[in-house]
Coordinates of C-alpha atoms in Angstrom, one line a residue:
M9 CA 133.5 167.5 68.9
T10 CA 132.8 169.7 65.8
R11 CA 135.8 171.7 64.6
P12 CA 135.2 175.4 63.6
P13 CA 135.5 176.0 59.9
V14 CA 139.0 176.8 58.7
A15 CA 139.3 179.9 56.6
R16 CA 140.6 179.1 53.2
A17 CA 144.0 180.7 52.3
Q18 CA 143.9 183.1 49.4
S19 CA 145.4 181.7 46.3
P20 CA 148.7 183.4 45.3
D21 CA 147.2 184.1 41.9
Q22 CA 144.1 185.7 43.3
P23 CA 144.3 189.5 43.5
S24 CA 144.0 191.0 47.0
G25 CA 140.7 192.8 47.7
V26 CA 142.5 195.5 49.6
L27 CA 142.2 198.8 47.7
I28 CA 145.0 200.8 49.4
T29 CA 148.0 198.7 50.5
G30 CA 151.0 199.5 52.6
R31 CA 153.1 199.9 49.5
D32 CA 150.6 202.5 48.2
L33 CA 151.0 204.5 51.5
G34 CA 154.7 204.2 51.2
L35 CA 154.6 205.6 47.7
V36 CA 152.4 208.5 48.8
A37 CA 154.8 209.2 51.7
G38 CA 157.8 209.1 49.4
A39 CA 156.2 211.5 46.9
T40 CA 155.3 213.9 49.7
L41 CA 158.9 213.9 50.8
G42 CA 160.1 214.4 47.3
S43 CA 157.8 217.4 46.7
A44 CA 159.0 218.9 50.0
L45 CA 162.6 218.6 48.8
L46 CA 161.7 220.0 45.4
S47 CA 160.2 223.0 47.1
R48 CA 163.8 224.4 47.5
F49 CA 163.5 225.2 43.7
D50 CA 160.0 226.7 43.9
V51 CA 161.0 230.3 44.0
P52 CA 163.7 230.3 41.2
V53 CA 161.4 228.3 38.9
A54 CA 158.4 230.6 39.6
R55 CA 160.6 233.6 38.8
T56 CA 161.7 232.1 35.5
F57 CA 158.2 231.1 34.4
G58 CA 156.5 234.3 35.7
D59 CA 158.9 236.7 34.1
S60 CA 156.6 239.5 33.0
G61 CA 159.0 240.8 30.4
F62 CA 159.1 237.4 28.7
H63 CA 155.3 237.2 28.9
A64 CA 155.1 240.6 27.2
R65 CA 157.4 239.6 24.4
H66 CA 155.5 236.3 23.8
P67 CA 151.8 237.1 24.1
A68 CA 150.9 234.0 22.1
L69 CA 152.4 231.8 24.8
T70 CA 150.2 233.4 27.4
T71 CA 147.1 232.9 25.2
T72 CA 148.0 229.2 24.7
A73 CA 148.6 228.7 28.5
K74 CA 145.2 230.2 29.3
R75 CA 143.5 227.9 26.8
A76 CA 145.4 224.9 28.1
S77 CA 144.1 225.8 31.6
I78 CA 140.6 225.2 30.5
V79 CA 141.4 221.5 30.8
T80 CA 140.2 221.2 34.4
E81 CA 139.1 218.2 36.4
T82 CA 135.5 219.2 35.8
V83 CA 135.9 219.4 32.1
L84 CA 137.6 216.0 32.0
M85 CA 135.0 214.3 34.2
L86 CA 132.1 215.8 32.2
T87 CA 133.7 214.6 29.0
G88 CA 134.3 211.1 30.4
G89 CA 130.8 210.9 31.7
T90 CA 129.3 212.0 28.4
I91 CA 131.3 209.4 26.5
F92 CA 130.2 206.8 29.1
V93 CA 126.5 207.6 28.6
V94 CA 126.8 207.7 24.8
A95 CA 128.7 204.4 24.8
R96 CA 126.1 202.7 27.0
M97 CA 123.4 203.9 24.7
R98 CA 125.3 202.5 21.7
K99 CA 126.0 199.2 23.5
D100 CA 129.7 199.9 23.1
D101 CA 130.8 198.1 26.3
A102 CA 134.5 198.5 25.8
T103 CA 134.3 202.3 25.4
A104 CA 132.0 202.6 28.3
D105 CA 134.4 200.6 30.5
V106 CA 137.3 202.8 29.6
A107 CA 135.3 206.0 30.0
L108 CA 134.0 204.9 33.4
H109 CA 137.4 204.0 34.8
T110 CA 139.0 207.2 33.5
T111 CA 136.3 209.3 35.0
E112 CA 136.6 207.4 38.3
S113 CA 140.4 208.1 38.3
V114 CA 139.9 211.8 38.1
L115 CA 137.0 211.9 40.5
S116 CA 138.8 209.9 43.2
A117 CA 141.9 211.9 43.2
A118 CA 140.0 215.2 43.0
M119 CA 138.1 214.4 46.1
F120 CA 141.3 213.6 47.9
I121 CA 143.1 216.8 46.7
Q122 CA 140.1 219.0 47.7
V123 CA 140.5 217.9 51.3
V124 CA 144.3 218.1 51.3
R125 CA 144.7 221.5 49.8
G126 CA 141.8 222.9 51.7
A127 CA 143.3 221.7 55.0
L128 CA 146.9 222.7 54.2
G129 CA 146.0 226.1 52.9
R130 CA 149.3 226.7 50.9
A131 CA 149.6 230.1 49.3
R132 CA 149.9 230.3 45.5
P133 CA 153.0 232.0 44.0
Y134 CA 150.9 235.1 44.1
V135 CA 148.2 236.2 46.5
I136 CA 145.6 238.9 46.0
D137 CA 145.3 240.7 49.3
D138 CA 142.2 242.4 50.8
A139 CA 143.1 245.6 49.1
G140 CA 143.1 243.9 45.7
E141 CA 146.8 244.1 45.3
K142 CA 148.8 241.2 43.9
R143 CA 151.9 240.3 45.9
D144 CA 154.5 237.5 45.7
A145 CA 154.0 234.7 48.2
D146 CA 156.3 232.5 50.2
P147 CA 156.3 228.8 49.2
Y148 CA 156.3 227.9 52.9
D149 CA 153.2 230.1 53.6
F150 CA 150.6 227.6 54.9
E151 CA 147.4 228.7 56.6
L152 CA 145.7 225.7 57.9
L153 CA 142.1 225.3 56.7
H154 CA 142.2 228.5 54.8
G155 CA 142.2 226.6 51.5
F156 CA 138.5 225.8 52.1
T157 CA 137.6 229.5 51.9
S158 CA 140.2 231.1 49.7
F159 CA 141.4 230.4 46.2
N160 CA 144.7 232.1 47.0
Y161 CA 145.5 229.3 49.6
R162 CA 144.5 226.3 47.5
S163 CA 147.9 225.6 45.8
F164 CA 149.1 222.2 47.0
P165 CA 148.7 219.8 45.1
S166 CA 147.8 221.0 41.6
M167 CA 144.4 219.8 40.5
H168 CA 145.1 220.6 36.9
A169 CA 148.3 218.4 36.9
M170 CA 146.4 215.6 38.7
A171 CA 143.5 215.6 36.3
S172 CA 145.4 215.5 33.0
F173 CA 147.9 212.9 34.2
A174 CA 145.1 210.8 35.7
V175 CA 143.5 210.6 32.3
A176 CA 146.8 209.8 30.6
A177 CA 147.6 207.1 33.1
A178 CA 144.2 205.5 33.0
L179 CA 144.1 205.4 29.2
S180 CA 147.6 204.0 29.1
Q181 CA 146.7 201.3 31.7
E182 CA 143.6 200.4 29.8
M183 CA 145.7 200.0 26.6
R184 CA 148.1 197.8 28.6
Q185 CA 145.2 195.6 29.9
R186 CA 143.8 195.2 26.4
D187 CA 147.2 194.8 24.7
T188 CA 146.3 197.7 22.4
P189 CA 148.5 197.9 19.2
H190 CA 151.0 200.7 19.2
R191 CA 150.5 201.5 22.8
Q192 CA 154.3 202.0 23.2
V193 CA 153.8 205.1 20.9
L194 CA 150.4 206.2 22.1
S195 CA 151.1 206.2 25.8
P196 CA 154.1 208.7 25.6
I197 CA 151.9 211.0 23.4
L198 CA 149.2 210.9 26.1
Y199 CA 151.7 211.9 28.8
V200 CA 153.2 214.7 26.7
G201 CA 149.7 216.1 26.2
A202 CA 149.0 215.8 29.9
A203 CA 152.1 217.9 30.7
V204 CA 150.7 220.9 28.7
P205 CA 148.0 222.0 31.3
A206 CA 150.5 221.4 34.1
L207 CA 153.2 223.6 32.5
A208 CA 150.5 226.2 31.7
R209 CA 149.8 226.6 35.4
L210 CA 153.5 227.2 36.1
Y211 CA 153.6 229.7 33.3
L212 CA 150.6 231.6 34.6
D213 CA 152.1 231.7 38.1
E214 CA 149.2 229.7 39.6
H215 CA 151.3 226.9 41.1
W216 CA 154.7 226.1 42.6
T217 CA 156.8 223.4 41.0
S218 CA 156.3 221.1 44.0
D219 CA 152.5 221.6 43.6
I220 CA 152.8 220.3 40.0
A221 CA 155.0 217.4 41.0
M222 CA 152.6 216.1 43.7
G223 CA 149.7 216.6 41.4
V224 CA 151.4 214.5 38.6
F225 CA 152.1 211.8 41.1
L226 CA 148.6 211.6 42.4
G227 CA 147.2 211.6 38.9
V228 CA 149.4 208.8 37.7
F229 CA 148.8 206.9 40.9
A230 CA 145.0 207.2 40.7
G231 CA 144.8 206.3 37.0
Q232 CA 146.9 203.2 37.4
K233 CA 145.3 202.1 40.6
V234 CA 141.7 202.5 39.5
V235 CA 142.1 200.7 36.2
S236 CA 144.2 197.8 37.6
Y237 CA 141.9 197.3 40.6
S238 CA 138.8 197.4 38.4
H239 CA 140.2 194.8 36.0
D240 CA 141.5 192.6 38.8
H241 CA 138.1 192.8 40.5
P242 CA 135.5 193.0 37.7
D243 CA 132.7 192.3 40.2
N244 CA 133.4 195.5 42.2
R245 CA 130.4 197.6 43.1
F246 CA 131.0 200.5 40.6
D247 CA 131.4 198.2 37.6
R248 CA 128.6 196.0 38.7
E249 CA 126.2 198.9 39.1
L250 CA 127.2 201.1 36.2
L251 CA 128.3 198.5 33.6
G252 CA 126.0 195.7 34.5
S253 CA 122.9 197.3 33.0
R254 CA 122.5 199.6 30.0
I255 CA 120.8 202.9 29.9
K256 CA 117.8 203.5 27.7
V257 CA 117.1 207.1 26.7
G258 CA 114.2 208.3 24.6
L259 CA 111.2 210.6 24.2
V260 CA 107.7 209.9 25.3
H261 CA 104.5 211.7 24.5
D262 CA 101.6 211.4 26.8
A263 CA 98.8 213.6 28.4
R264 CA 101.5 215.7 30.1
G265 CA 103.2 216.5 26.8
L266 CA 106.6 215.5 25.4
S267 CA 109.2 214.4 27.9
L268 CA 112.7 212.8 28.0
F269 CA 113.3 209.6 29.9
A270 CA 116.3 207.6 30.9
S271 CA 116.2 204.2 32.5
P272 CA 118.4 201.1 32.9
F273 CA 117.6 198.0 31.1

């Protein structure tokens, strides 16, 4: 009698192929609970950061905050994508690897946040009503699914905080994987820089403190998760498809005229 093949046990040293583990879900649940508890301080913090008198006395801070707010998830993904393409053209595999994983970190978390904040519909610290008047909002004002259609109800979690911290976490994790010299100094600098856009959103009265906290968690989680998983599983589909072949870009002149082409090779 032929015995059925026995599945081989996974080696303890072999990384699991599971992307999201029970521990990950527990961390997300804990962070959600923590942000809910932190919401008790949303109103006093919003009043402190949104003090119009303070803003009037320090116009330079308002200008700086508006400039810091330019660092959005879209800007960071476009920057990462551009660096990736240029690195592939220059055959700089290490830079392309880092740029790809950093961009993936922001993109994956951004897709998750778009669904969550659209579904929850949490009001921002201020809301522009139908008459065009600005009014203070309640941190516990949730209108389910309203976030998909209204910017005013797209507060939780903060996309700005997520994006900047995802980049900081991904780059820090890449330095750890590569044992980069002076990473003990470089990583804190990255995180301090990532805090600037998040604080700017508080200062401009765009987010509650709990929005920022959850955005920071999701950014750090995504950055660390994407990089560690990609390096533990170098044959994953994204790396195999995007890092396995280079991109050739050039100009060609034929009967149709001058045209730009890009192709893998």
